[in-house]
Amino acid sequence: MSIIGALKWRHSLKHFSPKKVDTTLIHNLIEAARLSASSYGLQPYQLLIVQDPALLQQLSDQAFGQAQVKECSHLFIFANKTNITDTLVEEYFEHHHQQTQTEVGSLNGYAEHIKTAIGAKTEEEKHIWAEQQAYIALGSLLAEAAMLSVDTCPMTGFDKAAFNHTLGLTKKDLSACVICAVGYRDENIQIQNKVRLPLNEFASFI
């Protein structure tokens, strides 16, 4: 299936079947999110995957009772980092040196540039920036899921404070920003045609 065909196939499901997604496919989705683009490559977020039925039920209650949270096979939770400091940049360049075998210190100038750029942001701007990066990773996950014929439903309709408390995120300097229910469609539910803007209203050449 092409990426365009996969995106035409995918829908945000409100109900899932009891069928569980294979562990191998779940790891493919995790990898798609991990390999996603992010500003400076810093990935200022973490990914949590919930599969315990009791916890899914509790989180469903904290997502205003939306059925897809408790019915899904796995719930992917993107949590942005809330303590954005120079440490984030330094840890990135430690990984960079390990994974690319570049000489330690050879990128100090670039690292300082990133620290300055991020340090100029207010705390609110840092929070928004980190959330934006998580959304990019979500897009990669949605595309990979569609390519694998795995259904999804991205969601922002949940009580963030409640999620943070239940999952112990605040003490980890994390905050849930967007979630994605993953599973398989209930074949008894009729899928409506996808509705999108006409191409001439959506895009224009300048």
XYZ file of C-alpha atoms in Angstrom:
206
model
C 0.000 0.000 0.000
C 1.335 3.459 -0.877
C 1.424 6.181 1.785
C -1.409 8.010 -0.023
C -3.458 4.829 -0.174
C -2.773 4.166 3.499
C -3.849 7.670 4.502
C -7.033 7.327 2.465
C -7.709 4.073 4.321
C -7.137 5.388 7.845
C -9.890 6.870 9.986
C -9.995 8.060 13.577
C -11.977 5.257 15.153
C -14.431 5.754 17.977
C -14.737 2.014 18.669
C -12.235 -0.824 18.474
C -12.607 -4.587 18.234
C -11.212 -6.795 21.050
C -8.394 -7.969 18.756
C -4.942 -7.106 20.095
C -2.156 -5.649 17.999
C 0.869 -7.912 17.717
C 3.897 -6.903 19.770
C 6.067 -6.691 16.657
C 3.711 -4.151 15.091
C 3.595 -2.135 18.308
C 7.390 -1.939 18.260
C 7.222 -0.776 14.637
C 4.962 2.082 15.717
C 7.312 2.974 18.559
C 10.235 2.992 16.139
C 8.351 5.221 13.691
C 7.813 7.758 16.468
C 11.424 7.432 17.659
C 12.812 8.066 14.178
C 10.564 11.060 13.592
C 11.916 14.528 12.933
C 12.179 16.995 15.809
C 13.646 20.456 16.299
C 17.456 20.112 16.499
C 16.848 16.363 16.891
C 16.307 16.905 20.625
C 13.055 14.911 21.010
C 11.798 16.859 24.061
C 9.161 14.251 24.886
C 8.772 10.637 25.918
C 6.386 7.941 24.760
C 4.414 5.748 27.136
C 2.418 2.729 25.964
C -0.440 1.524 28.153
C -1.811 -1.977 27.666
C -3.167 -2.916 31.095
C -7.004 -3.142 30.830
C -7.612 -1.793 34.331
C -5.413 1.233 33.697
C -7.042 1.801 30.304
C -10.430 1.860 32.028
C -9.172 4.396 34.558
C -7.699 6.581 31.833
C -10.937 6.315 29.847
C -12.753 7.820 32.817
C -10.199 10.646 32.763
C -10.789 11.086 29.026
C -14.435 11.977 29.573
C -15.533 8.368 29.160
C -14.464 8.077 25.536
C -14.810 4.419 24.574
C -11.750 4.163 22.346
C -9.423 4.603 25.328
C -10.728 1.536 27.155
C -11.427 -0.509 24.006
C -8.081 -0.044 22.254
C -5.315 -2.618 22.210
C -2.684 -0.100 23.295
C -2.807 3.567 24.261
C 0.178 5.642 23.177
C 0.763 8.683 25.380
C 3.097 11.440 24.219
C 4.413 13.369 27.217
C 6.443 16.524 26.635
C 9.344 17.367 28.906
C 8.591 20.246 31.262
C 12.105 21.012 32.494
C 13.793 22.241 29.312
C 17.364 23.234 30.219
C 20.892 23.011 28.835
C 20.958 19.424 30.106
C 18.620 18.374 27.289
C 21.105 19.688 24.727
C 24.115 18.183 26.489
C 22.472 14.747 26.654
C 21.656 14.947 22.950
C 25.263 15.623 22.023
C 26.441 12.765 24.237
C 24.236 10.460 22.153
C 25.437 12.199 19.000
C 29.097 11.507 19.765
C 28.343 7.880 20.692
C 26.275 7.161 17.600
C 28.294 9.068 14.979
C 31.822 8.671 16.404
C 32.444 12.392 15.985
C 35.210 13.907 18.069
C 34.072 15.069 21.490
C 33.917 18.866 21.526
C 33.867 19.224 17.753
C 30.279 20.453 17.838
C 30.529 22.693 20.889
C 29.746 25.795 18.852
C 26.558 24.280 17.481
C 25.577 23.052 20.938
C 25.986 26.548 22.367
C 23.883 27.940 19.525
C 21.056 25.551 20.411
C 21.332 26.358 24.119
C 21.092 30.069 23.340
C 18.095 29.626 21.041
C 16.160 27.511 23.521
C 17.276 29.567 26.500
C 15.759 32.665 24.900
C 12.299 31.112 25.110
C 9.971 31.726 28.039
C 8.830 28.703 30.034
C 5.489 28.813 28.241
C 7.224 28.977 24.863
C 9.386 25.999 25.813
C 6.268 24.051 26.768
C 4.553 24.855 23.472
C 7.721 24.030 21.516
C 8.067 20.646 23.226
C 4.415 19.797 22.553
C 4.839 20.733 18.892
C 7.684 18.252 18.532
C 5.541 15.499 20.045
C 2.848 16.177 17.452
C 5.374 15.634 14.664
C 6.178 12.211 16.141
C 2.467 11.465 16.394
C 2.142 12.110 12.666
C 4.885 9.577 11.960
C 3.129 7.033 14.155
C -0.207 7.586 12.393
C 1.380 7.133 8.974
C 3.217 3.952 9.961
C 0.076 2.520 11.558
C -1.896 3.139 8.377
C 0.822 1.477 6.306
C 0.525 -1.570 8.590
C -3.308 -1.535 8.449
C -3.455 -0.788 12.164
C -6.201 1.584 13.252
C -5.684 4.673 15.373
C -7.464 7.564 17.015
C -5.352 10.582 18.045
C -6.941 12.518 20.895
C -6.496 15.676 22.934
C -9.797 15.341 24.778
C -8.551 14.184 28.166
C -7.823 15.609 31.601
C -4.091 16.250 31.433
C -3.732 16.876 35.149
C -5.504 13.601 35.929
C -3.359 11.668 33.444
C -0.208 13.219 34.884
C -1.255 12.212 38.400
C -2.312 8.675 37.503
C 0.849 7.988 35.513
C 3.190 9.810 37.896
C 4.409 12.115 35.151
C 4.778 15.378 37.052
C 7.532 14.032 39.305
C 9.349 12.905 36.152
C 9.182 16.427 34.664
C 6.732 15.227 32.012
C 3.217 16.240 30.991
C 0.825 14.291 28.765
C 0.061 16.389 25.688
C -1.604 14.072 23.155
C -2.708 10.445 23.170
C -3.375 7.902 20.452
C -5.559 4.824 20.785
C -4.273 1.917 18.685
C -6.081 -1.249 17.676
C -8.311 -2.711 14.991
C -11.632 -1.480 13.698
C -14.865 -3.124 14.717
C -16.079 -4.580 11.431
C -19.679 -4.101 12.565
C -19.198 -0.338 12.542
C -19.686 1.336 9.175
C -16.785 3.595 8.212
C -17.915 6.808 6.543
C -16.140 8.329 3.575
C -13.218 10.569 4.481
C -14.073 14.277 4.339
C -11.254 16.699 3.532
C -10.922 20.111 1.900
C -10.802 20.061 -1.915
C -7.219 20.257 -3.159
C -7.708 23.725 -4.678
C -8.871 25.045 -1.294
C -6.152 23.267 0.641
C -2.993 24.115 -1.298
C -1.775 26.831 -3.622
C 1.432 27.544 -5.489
C 3.062 30.941 -4.992
